[in-house]
C-alpha cells in the first residue's frame, strides 16, 4: 500500500497532523511528569500484578473460586514489594556504615585521582569535581537523598498496596472478555495479550539473570575482601532491570571502594570480574532471551530509559521497557495498518505473539 495520499483526500495535511501528534505527545509527557507522584505507584503496582498473574492460571483450571485466585495474586504482589523494600533498606544501611568506616581511604583515593588526572594535563577545576564525587561527604549526601526518596516512596506504599489489590480484582475480568467483545476486538485483545505476555517474560528473564549476576558478583567481592558484598550484590540485581546503562551504575561503586581499600590493583581486578561476568551474561546471553520477548530496537530501548527516568524517576528507569511496550500497545496495538510502525520499533512480525503457557490466542 502506497504512503502517498490520493488527491482530494479530506482532512488535515500530513505536516499538520505530524505537528499535532508531536504536540499531543509533548502534552502527554508533561501530564505524566506532573502526575508522577500518583502514576509511579500505579505503574509499580501494575508491574507487580503482571508478574504475579500466572499464579492464578492453575487455580482457574482446577475450578477454584475467582476470589481465591485474586487473593493469591495480590498476596504474591505484596510479598514481592515487601522483599524488595527490605533488601534495599538493608543495602542502604550497610552502605552508610561502609562510608563511615572507610571515609579516610575514600578521601585519599579522591586526592590520588585528582593528582593523577592533573599530571595528565586535565583542568584542575574539572578534576576537582570528579574527585569530589567520591568524597565521603558527597556519597553520604547521596545516601541521605536516596533514603529521603525511599521515605517519600513509603508515603505512597498505601497507594501501591491499594492499586495492587484493585488491579488484582480486575485481572480475572480482563482475562475473560465477553465473547462478542472478543470477536469484535480480536486484534486489540491479541495485542494486549502480547503486551502482558512480553512484560511477564521480560521480568522473569531479567530476574533470573539478575539473580545469577548478583550471586556471582557478591561471591567474587566477598572472596576478594571488598567491604559490603551484599550491598553490591543487591545493586547488581536492581540495576539489571535498567537496560544499557545498568551495568555502569552497578560497577562504579564497588570499583571505587575496592580502589580505596586495596589500591588500583584490586579495583582493576573487580572491574575485570564485573566485565567478564556482566558483559557475558547481560550483553551476550541475556539479550537472546529478552529480545524475542520484548521486540524493541536497541535505540528505542535506550531512549526509553532516558524518557521514563525523566518522567517517573527511579521507577521509570526500572520499568522503562514494560512502559514502552504498554505505550506501543496503546498507540499502535491491534491496528492492521501499523505494520511499519511495529517494524521500525523492533517488532519484525507483529502477528507472531509469544503467548504464555495455557493462554489462548484470539482468532483474527
CSV table of C-alpha atoms in Angstrom, one decimal:
chain,number,residue,atom,x,y,z
A,1,UNK,CA,0.0,0.0,0.0
A,2,UNK,CA,1.5,3.4,-1.0
A,3,UNK,CA,2.2,6.1,1.5
A,4,UNK,CA,1.0,8.7,-0.9
A,5,UNK,CA,-2.4,10.2,-0.3
A,6,UNK,CA,-4.8,10.4,-3.3
A,7,UNK,CA,-5.8,13.9,-4.5
A,8,UNK,CA,-8.8,15.3,-2.8
A,9,UNK,CA,-8.4,13.3,0.4
A,10,UNK,CA,-10.4,15.1,3.1
A,11,UNK,CA,-8.7,16.1,6.4
A,12,UNK,CA,-5.6,17.9,7.5
A,13,UNK,CA,-2.4,17.9,5.6
A,14,UNK,CA,0.2,15.4,6.7
A,15,UNK,CA,2.7,18.0,8.1
A,16,UNK,CA,-0.2,19.5,10.2
A,17,UNK,CA,-1.1,16.0,11.5
A,18,UNK,CA,2.6,15.4,12.4
A,19,UNK,CA,2.8,18.6,14.3
A,20,UNK,CA,-0.4,17.9,16.1
A,21,UNK,CA,0.8,14.5,17.0
A,22,UNK,CA,4.1,15.8,18.4
A,23,UNK,CA,2.2,18.5,20.4
A,24,UNK,CA,-0.1,15.8,21.8
A,25,UNK,CA,2.9,13.6,22.7
A,26,UNK,CA,4.6,16.5,24.4
A,27,UNK,CA,1.4,17.3,26.4
A,28,UNK,CA,1.1,13.6,27.4
A,29,UNK,CA,4.7,13.6,28.6
A,30,UNK,CA,4.2,16.7,30.6
A,31,UNK,CA,1.0,15.2,32.2
A,32,UNK,CA,2.9,12.1,33.2
A,33,UNK,CA,5.7,14.1,34.7
A,34,UNK,CA,3.3,16.4,36.6
A,35,UNK,CA,1.4,13.4,38.0
A,36,UNK,CA,4.4,11.2,38.6
A,37,UNK,CA,3.7,11.0,42.4
A,38,UNK,CA,0.4,9.3,41.6
A,39,UNK,CA,1.4,7.4,38.4
A,40,UNK,CA,4.6,5.9,39.7
A,41,UNK,CA,2.9,3.8,42.4
A,42,UNK,CA,0.2,2.8,39.9
A,43,UNK,CA,2.8,1.7,37.4
A,44,UNK,CA,4.7,-0.2,40.1
A,45,UNK,CA,1.5,-2.0,41.2
A,46,UNK,CA,0.6,-2.9,37.7
A,47,UNK,CA,4.1,-4.4,37.1
A,48,UNK,CA,3.7,-6.5,40.3
A,49,UNK,CA,0.3,-7.8,39.3
A,50,UNK,CA,1.6,-8.8,35.8
A,51,UNK,CA,4.4,-10.6,37.5
A,52,UNK,CA,2.1,-12.5,39.9
A,53,UNK,CA,-0.7,-13.1,37.4
A,54,UNK,CA,0.4,-16.5,36.1
A,55,UNK,CA,0.0,-17.9,39.6
A,56,UNK,CA,-3.8,-17.9,39.2
A,57,UNK,CA,-3.9,-19.9,35.9
A,58,UNK,CA,-3.5,-23.3,37.5
A,59,UNK,CA,-6.1,-22.3,40.1
A,60,UNK,CA,-8.6,-21.3,37.4
A,61,UNK,CA,-8.0,-24.6,35.6
A,62,UNK,CA,-9.0,-26.5,38.7
A,63,UNK,CA,-12.2,-24.5,39.1
A,64,UNK,CA,-11.1,-22.7,42.2
A,65,UNK,CA,-13.3,-19.7,43.1
A,66,UNK,CA,-12.2,-16.5,41.5
A,67,UNK,CA,-11.7,-14.7,44.8
A,68,UNK,CA,-9.0,-17.3,45.8
A,69,UNK,CA,-7.0,-16.6,42.6
A,70,UNK,CA,-7.3,-12.9,43.2
A,71,UNK,CA,-6.1,-13.3,46.8
A,72,UNK,CA,-3.1,-15.4,45.7
A,73,UNK,CA,-2.1,-12.8,43.0
A,74,UNK,CA,-2.5,-9.9,45.4
A,75,UNK,CA,-0.5,-11.7,48.2
A,76,UNK,CA,2.3,-12.5,45.8
A,77,UNK,CA,2.5,-8.9,44.6
A,78,UNK,CA,2.6,-7.6,48.1
A,79,UNK,CA,5.2,-10.2,49.1
A,80,UNK,CA,7.5,-9.1,46.2
A,81,UNK,CA,7.1,-5.5,47.3
A,82,UNK,CA,8.0,-6.3,50.9
A,83,UNK,CA,11.0,-8.4,49.9
A,84,UNK,CA,12.4,-5.7,47.6
A,85,UNK,CA,11.9,-3.0,50.2
A,86,UNK,CA,13.7,-4.9,52.9
A,87,UNK,CA,16.6,-5.7,50.6
A,88,UNK,CA,17.0,-2.1,49.5
A,89,UNK,CA,16.8,-0.8,53.1
A,90,UNK,CA,19.3,-3.3,54.4
A,91,UNK,CA,21.7,-2.4,51.5
A,92,UNK,CA,21.4,1.3,52.1
A,93,UNK,CA,22.0,0.8,55.8
A,94,UNK,CA,25.2,-1.2,55.2
A,95,UNK,CA,26.3,1.3,52.5
A,96,UNK,CA,26.1,4.1,55.1
A,97,UNK,CA,28.1,2.1,57.6
A,98,UNK,CA,30.8,1.3,54.9
A,99,UNK,CA,31.1,5.0,54.1
A,100,UNK,CA,31.6,5.9,57.8
A,101,UNK,CA,34.2,3.2,58.2
A,102,UNK,CA,36.2,3.8,55.1
A,103,UNK,CA,35.9,7.6,55.0
A,104,UNK,CA,39.7,8.2,55.3
A,105,UNK,CA,40.6,5.7,52.5
A,106,UNK,CA,38.0,7.3,50.2
A,107,UNK,CA,39.4,10.8,50.8
A,108,UNK,CA,42.9,9.5,50.0
A,109,UNK,CA,41.6,7.9,46.8
A,110,UNK,CA,39.9,11.1,45.8
A,111,UNK,CA,43.2,13.0,46.3
A,112,UNK,CA,45.2,10.4,44.3
A,113,UNK,CA,42.7,10.5,41.5
A,114,UNK,CA,42.9,14.3,41.4
A,115,UNK,CA,46.7,14.3,41.3
A,116,UNK,CA,46.7,11.6,38.6
A,117,UNK,CA,44.5,13.4,36.2
A,118,UNK,CA,46.2,16.7,36.8
A,119,UNK,CA,49.5,15.1,35.9
A,120,UNK,CA,47.9,14.2,32.5
A,121,UNK,CA,47.1,17.9,31.9
A,122,UNK,CA,43.4,17.9,32.7
A,123,UNK,CA,41.8,21.0,34.1
A,124,UNK,CA,42.2,21.4,37.9
A,125,UNK,CA,38.6,22.6,38.3
A,126,UNK,CA,37.1,19.7,36.3
A,127,UNK,CA,39.2,17.2,38.1
A,128,UNK,CA,38.2,18.6,41.5
A,129,UNK,CA,34.6,18.0,40.5
A,130,UNK,CA,35.4,14.4,39.5
A,131,UNK,CA,37.4,13.7,42.7
A,132,UNK,CA,34.7,15.4,44.8
A,133,UNK,CA,32.2,12.9,43.5
A,134,UNK,CA,33.8,10.1,45.6
A,135,UNK,CA,34.3,12.2,48.7
A,136,UNK,CA,32.6,10.6,51.7
A,137,UNK,CA,30.6,13.7,52.4
A,138,UNK,CA,29.2,13.6,48.8
A,139,UNK,CA,28.5,9.9,49.0
A,140,UNK,CA,26.8,10.3,52.3
A,141,UNK,CA,24.6,13.1,50.9
A,142,UNK,CA,23.7,10.7,48.0
A,143,UNK,CA,22.7,8.0,50.5
A,144,UNK,CA,20.7,10.6,52.5
A,145,UNK,CA,18.9,11.7,49.4
A,146,UNK,CA,18.2,8.1,48.4
A,147,UNK,CA,16.8,7.5,51.9
A,148,UNK,CA,14.6,10.6,51.7
A,149,UNK,CA,13.3,9.4,48.3
A,150,UNK,CA,12.5,6.0,49.9
A,151,UNK,CA,10.7,7.7,52.7
A,152,UNK,CA,8.7,9.6,50.1
A,153,UNK,CA,8.0,6.3,48.4
A,154,UNK,CA,7.0,4.9,51.7
A,155,UNK,CA,4.2,7.5,51.9
A,156,UNK,CA,3.0,6.1,48.6
A,157,UNK,CA,3.1,2.5,49.7
A,158,UNK,CA,-0.6,2.7,50.6
A,159,UNK,CA,-1.4,3.6,47.0
A,160,UNK,CA,0.8,0.8,45.7
A,161,UNK,CA,-0.9,-1.7,48.0
A,162,UNK,CA,-4.4,-0.4,47.1
A,163,UNK,CA,-3.7,-0.3,43.4
A,164,UNK,CA,-2.3,-3.9,43.5
A,165,UNK,CA,-5.5,-5.1,45.3
A,166,UNK,CA,-7.8,-3.4,42.8
A,167,UNK,CA,-5.8,-4.4,39.7
A,168,UNK,CA,-5.7,-8.0,41.1
A,169,UNK,CA,-9.5,-8.0,41.3
A,170,UNK,CA,-9.9,-6.7,37.7
A,171,UNK,CA,-7.3,-9.1,36.3
A,172,UNK,CA,-9.7,-12.0,36.2
A,173,UNK,CA,-12.2,-9.9,34.4
A,174,UNK,CA,-9.7,-8.7,31.8
A,175,UNK,CA,-8.6,-12.3,31.1
A,176,UNK,CA,-12.1,-13.4,30.2
A,177,UNK,CA,-13.8,-10.8,28.0
A,178,UNK,CA,-17.3,-11.3,26.7
A,179,UNK,CA,-17.5,-13.4,23.5
A,180,UNK,CA,-19.0,-10.6,21.5
A,181,UNK,CA,-16.2,-8.2,22.5
A,182,UNK,CA,-13.5,-10.8,21.8
A,183,UNK,CA,-14.9,-11.3,18.3
A,184,UNK,CA,-15.3,-7.6,17.6
A,185,UNK,CA,-11.9,-6.6,19.0
A,186,UNK,CA,-9.8,-9.6,18.4
A,187,UNK,CA,-6.8,-7.7,17.2
A,188,UNK,CA,-6.8,-5.3,20.1
A,189,UNK,CA,-7.2,-8.1,22.6
A,190,UNK,CA,-4.4,-10.1,20.9
A,191,UNK,CA,-2.1,-7.0,21.2
A,192,UNK,CA,-3.0,-6.7,24.9
A,193,UNK,CA,-2.2,-10.4,25.4
A,194,UNK,CA,1.2,-9.8,23.7
A,195,UNK,CA,1.9,-6.9,26.0
A,196,UNK,CA,1.2,-8.8,29.2
A,197,UNK,CA,3.0,-12.0,27.9
A,198,UNK,CA,6.0,-10.0,26.8
A,199,UNK,CA,6.1,-8.0,30.1
A,200,UNK,CA,5.8,-11.1,32.2
A,201,UNK,CA,8.6,-12.9,30.4
A,202,UNK,CA,10.8,-9.8,30.5
A,203,UNK,CA,10.6,-9.7,34.3
A,204,UNK,CA,11.1,-13.4,34.5
A,205,UNK,CA,14.2,-13.4,32.4
A,206,UNK,CA,15.7,-10.3,33.9
A,207,UNK,CA,15.0,-11.6,37.4
A,208,UNK,CA,16.8,-14.9,36.7
A,209,UNK,CA,19.8,-13.3,35.1
A,210,UNK,CA,19.9,-10.5,37.7
A,211,UNK,CA,20.0,-13.1,40.5
A,212,UNK,CA,22.8,-15.0,38.7
A,213,UNK,CA,24.8,-11.9,38.2
A,214,UNK,CA,24.2,-10.7,41.8
A,215,UNK,CA,25.3,-14.1,43.3
A,216,UNK,CA,28.5,-14.3,41.2
A,217,UNK,CA,29.4,-10.6,41.8
A,218,UNK,CA,28.7,-10.9,45.5
A,219,UNK,CA,30.7,-14.0,46.0
A,220,UNK,CA,33.6,-12.6,44.0
A,221,UNK,CA,33.7,-9.4,46.1
A,222,UNK,CA,33.5,-11.5,49.3
A,223,UNK,CA,36.4,-13.6,48.2
A,224,UNK,CA,38.4,-10.5,47.3
A,225,UNK,CA,37.7,-8.9,50.7
A,226,UNK,CA,35.8,-5.9,49.3
A,227,UNK,CA,33.6,-4.5,52.0
A,228,UNK,CA,29.8,-4.8,51.7
A,229,UNK,CA,29.4,-7.6,49.1
A,230,UNK,CA,25.7,-7.9,50.0
A,231,UNK,CA,25.2,-4.2,49.1
A,232,UNK,CA,26.8,-4.6,45.7
A,233,UNK,CA,25.0,-7.8,45.0
A,234,UNK,CA,21.7,-6.1,45.6
A,235,UNK,CA,22.8,-3.1,43.5
A,236,UNK,CA,23.8,-5.5,40.6
A,237,UNK,CA,20.4,-7.2,40.9
A,238,UNK,CA,18.4,-4.0,40.8
A,239,UNK,CA,20.4,-2.3,38.0
A,240,UNK,CA,20.0,-5.4,35.9
A,241,UNK,CA,16.5,-4.1,35.1
A,242,UNK,CA,17.9,-0.9,33.6
A,243,UNK,CA,18.8,-1.6,30.0
A,244,UNK,CA,22.1,-0.5,28.5
A,245,UNK,CA,23.4,1.7,31.4
A,246,UNK,CA,22.5,-0.6,34.3
A,247,UNK,CA,25.9,-2.3,34.2
A,248,UNK,CA,27.8,1.1,34.5
A,249,UNK,CA,25.6,2.1,37.5
A,250,UNK,CA,26.2,-1.3,39.2
A,251,UNK,CA,30.0,-1.5,38.7
A,252,UNK,CA,31.2,2.0,39.6
A,253,UNK,CA,30.6,2.0,43.4
A,254,UNK,CA,32.3,-1.4,44.2
A,255,UNK,CA,35.3,-0.5,42.0
A,256,UNK,CA,35.7,2.9,43.8
A,257,UNK,CA,35.5,1.2,47.2
A,258,UNK,CA,38.0,-1.5,46.0
A,259,UNK,CA,40.4,1.2,45.0
A,260,UNK,CA,40.0,2.9,48.3
A,261,UNK,CA,40.7,-0.2,50.5
A,262,UNK,CA,43.1,-2.2,48.2
A,263,UNK,CA,44.6,0.1,45.7
A,264,UNK,CA,44.3,0.3,41.9
A,265,UNK,CA,45.2,-3.4,41.5
A,266,UNK,CA,42.2,-4.6,43.5
A,267,UNK,CA,40.0,-2.0,41.7
A,268,UNK,CA,41.1,-3.2,38.3
A,269,UNK,CA,40.5,-6.8,39.3
A,270,UNK,CA,37.0,-6.1,40.4
A,271,UNK,CA,36.4,-4.2,37.2
A,272,UNK,CA,37.7,-7.1,35.2
A,273,UNK,CA,35.5,-9.6,37.0
A,274,UNK,CA,32.4,-7.4,36.5
A,275,UNK,CA,33.2,-7.0,32.8
A,276,UNK,CA,33.7,-10.8,32.3
A,277,UNK,CA,30.6,-11.8,34.3
A,278,UNK,CA,28.2,-9.0,33.5
A,279,UNK,CA,29.1,-8.5,29.8
A,280,UNK,CA,29.0,-12.2,29.1
A,281,UNK,CA,25.6,-12.7,30.7
A,282,UNK,CA,23.9,-9.3,30.1
A,283,UNK,CA,25.3,-8.5,26.7
A,284,UNK,CA,25.9,-11.8,25.0
A,285,UNK,CA,23.4,-14.2,26.6
A,286,UNK,CA,20.5,-12.3,28.2
A,287,UNK,CA,19.5,-10.4,25.0
A,288,UNK,CA,19.0,-13.7,23.2
A,289,UNK,CA,16.2,-14.4,25.7
A,290,UNK,CA,14.9,-10.9,26.2
A,291,UNK,CA,15.0,-9.8,22.5
A,292,UNK,CA,12.5,-12.4,21.3
A,293,UNK,CA,10.2,-11.4,24.2
A,294,UNK,CA,10.1,-7.6,24.1
A,295,UNK,CA,10.9,-7.0,20.4
A,296,UNK,CA,12.2,-3.5,20.9
A,297,UNK,CA,15.1,-1.9,18.9
A,298,UNK,CA,18.3,-1.1,20.8
A,299,UNK,CA,17.9,2.6,20.1
A,300,UNK,CA,14.3,2.6,21.3
A,301,UNK,CA,15.3,0.7,24.4
A,302,UNK,CA,18.0,3.2,25.4
A,303,UNK,CA,15.8,6.2,24.6
A,304,UNK,CA,13.0,4.7,26.7
A,305,UNK,CA,15.3,4.6,29.7
A,306,UNK,CA,16.1,8.3,29.3
A,307,UNK,CA,12.5,9.2,28.7
A,308,UNK,CA,10.8,7.3,31.5
A,309,UNK,CA,13.6,8.1,34.0
A,310,UNK,CA,12.9,11.8,33.3
A,311,UNK,CA,9.2,11.4,33.6
A,312,UNK,CA,8.8,9.0,36.6
A,313,UNK,CA,12.3,8.9,38.3
A,314,UNK,CA,13.7,5.7,39.6
A,315,UNK,CA,10.5,3.7,39.0
A,316,UNK,CA,10.7,4.8,35.3
A,317,UNK,CA,14.2,3.6,34.9
A,318,UNK,CA,13.5,0.2,36.3
A,319,UNK,CA,10.2,-0.2,34.3
A,320,UNK,CA,11.3,1.6,31.1
A,321,UNK,CA,10.9,-1.5,28.8
A,322,UNK,CA,7.4,-2.5,30.1
A,323,UNK,CA,6.3,1.1,29.9
A,324,UNK,CA,7.5,1.4,26.3
A,325,UNK,CA,5.7,-1.9,25.5
A,326,UNK,CA,2.5,-0.5,27.0
A,327,UNK,CA,2.8,2.8,25.1
A,328,UNK,CA,3.3,0.8,21.9
A,329,UNK,CA,0.2,-1.2,22.7
A,330,UNK,CA,-1.9,1.9,23.4
A,331,UNK,CA,-0.7,3.8,20.3
A,332,UNK,CA,-0.4,1.1,17.6
A,333,UNK,CA,-1.5,-2.2,19.1
A,334,UNK,CA,-4.1,-4.0,17.1
A,335,UNK,CA,-4.1,-1.5,14.2
A,336,UNK,CA,-3.9,-3.5,11.0
A,337,UNK,CA,-2.2,-0.6,9.3
A,338,UNK,CA,0.6,-0.2,11.8
A,339,UNK,CA,3.0,-2.9,10.4
A,340,UNK,CA,5.6,-0.3,9.5
A,341,UNK,CA,5.4,1.3,13.0
A,342,UNK,CA,5.8,-2.1,14.6
A,343,UNK,CA,8.8,-2.9,12.3
A,344,UNK,CA,10.6,0.4,13.0
A,345,UNK,CA,10.2,-0.1,16.7
A,346,UNK,CA,11.9,-3.5,16.5
A,347,UNK,CA,8.9,-5.9,16.1
A,348,UNK,CA,9.5,-7.7,12.8
A,349,UNK,CA,6.3,-9.8,12.9
A,350,UNK,CA,3.5,-8.2,14.9
A,351,UNK,CA,1.2,-11.1,14.2
A,352,UNK,CA,3.6,-13.7,15.9
A,353,UNK,CA,2.8,-13.3,19.6
A,354,UNK,CA,4.8,-15.2,22.3
A,355,UNK,CA,1.7,-16.4,24.2
A,356,UNK,CA,2.2,-17.5,27.8
A,357,UNK,CA,1.5,-21.2,28.6
A,358,UNK,CA,-2.2,-22.0,28.6
A,359,UNK,CA,-3.0,-18.6,27.3
A,360,UNK,CA,-5.4,-18.8,24.3
A,361,UNK,CA,-4.9,-16.8,21.2
A,362,UNK,CA,-7.8,-14.8,19.9
A,363,UNK,CA,-8.8,-15.6,16.4
A,364,UNK,CA,-8.2,-12.9,13.8
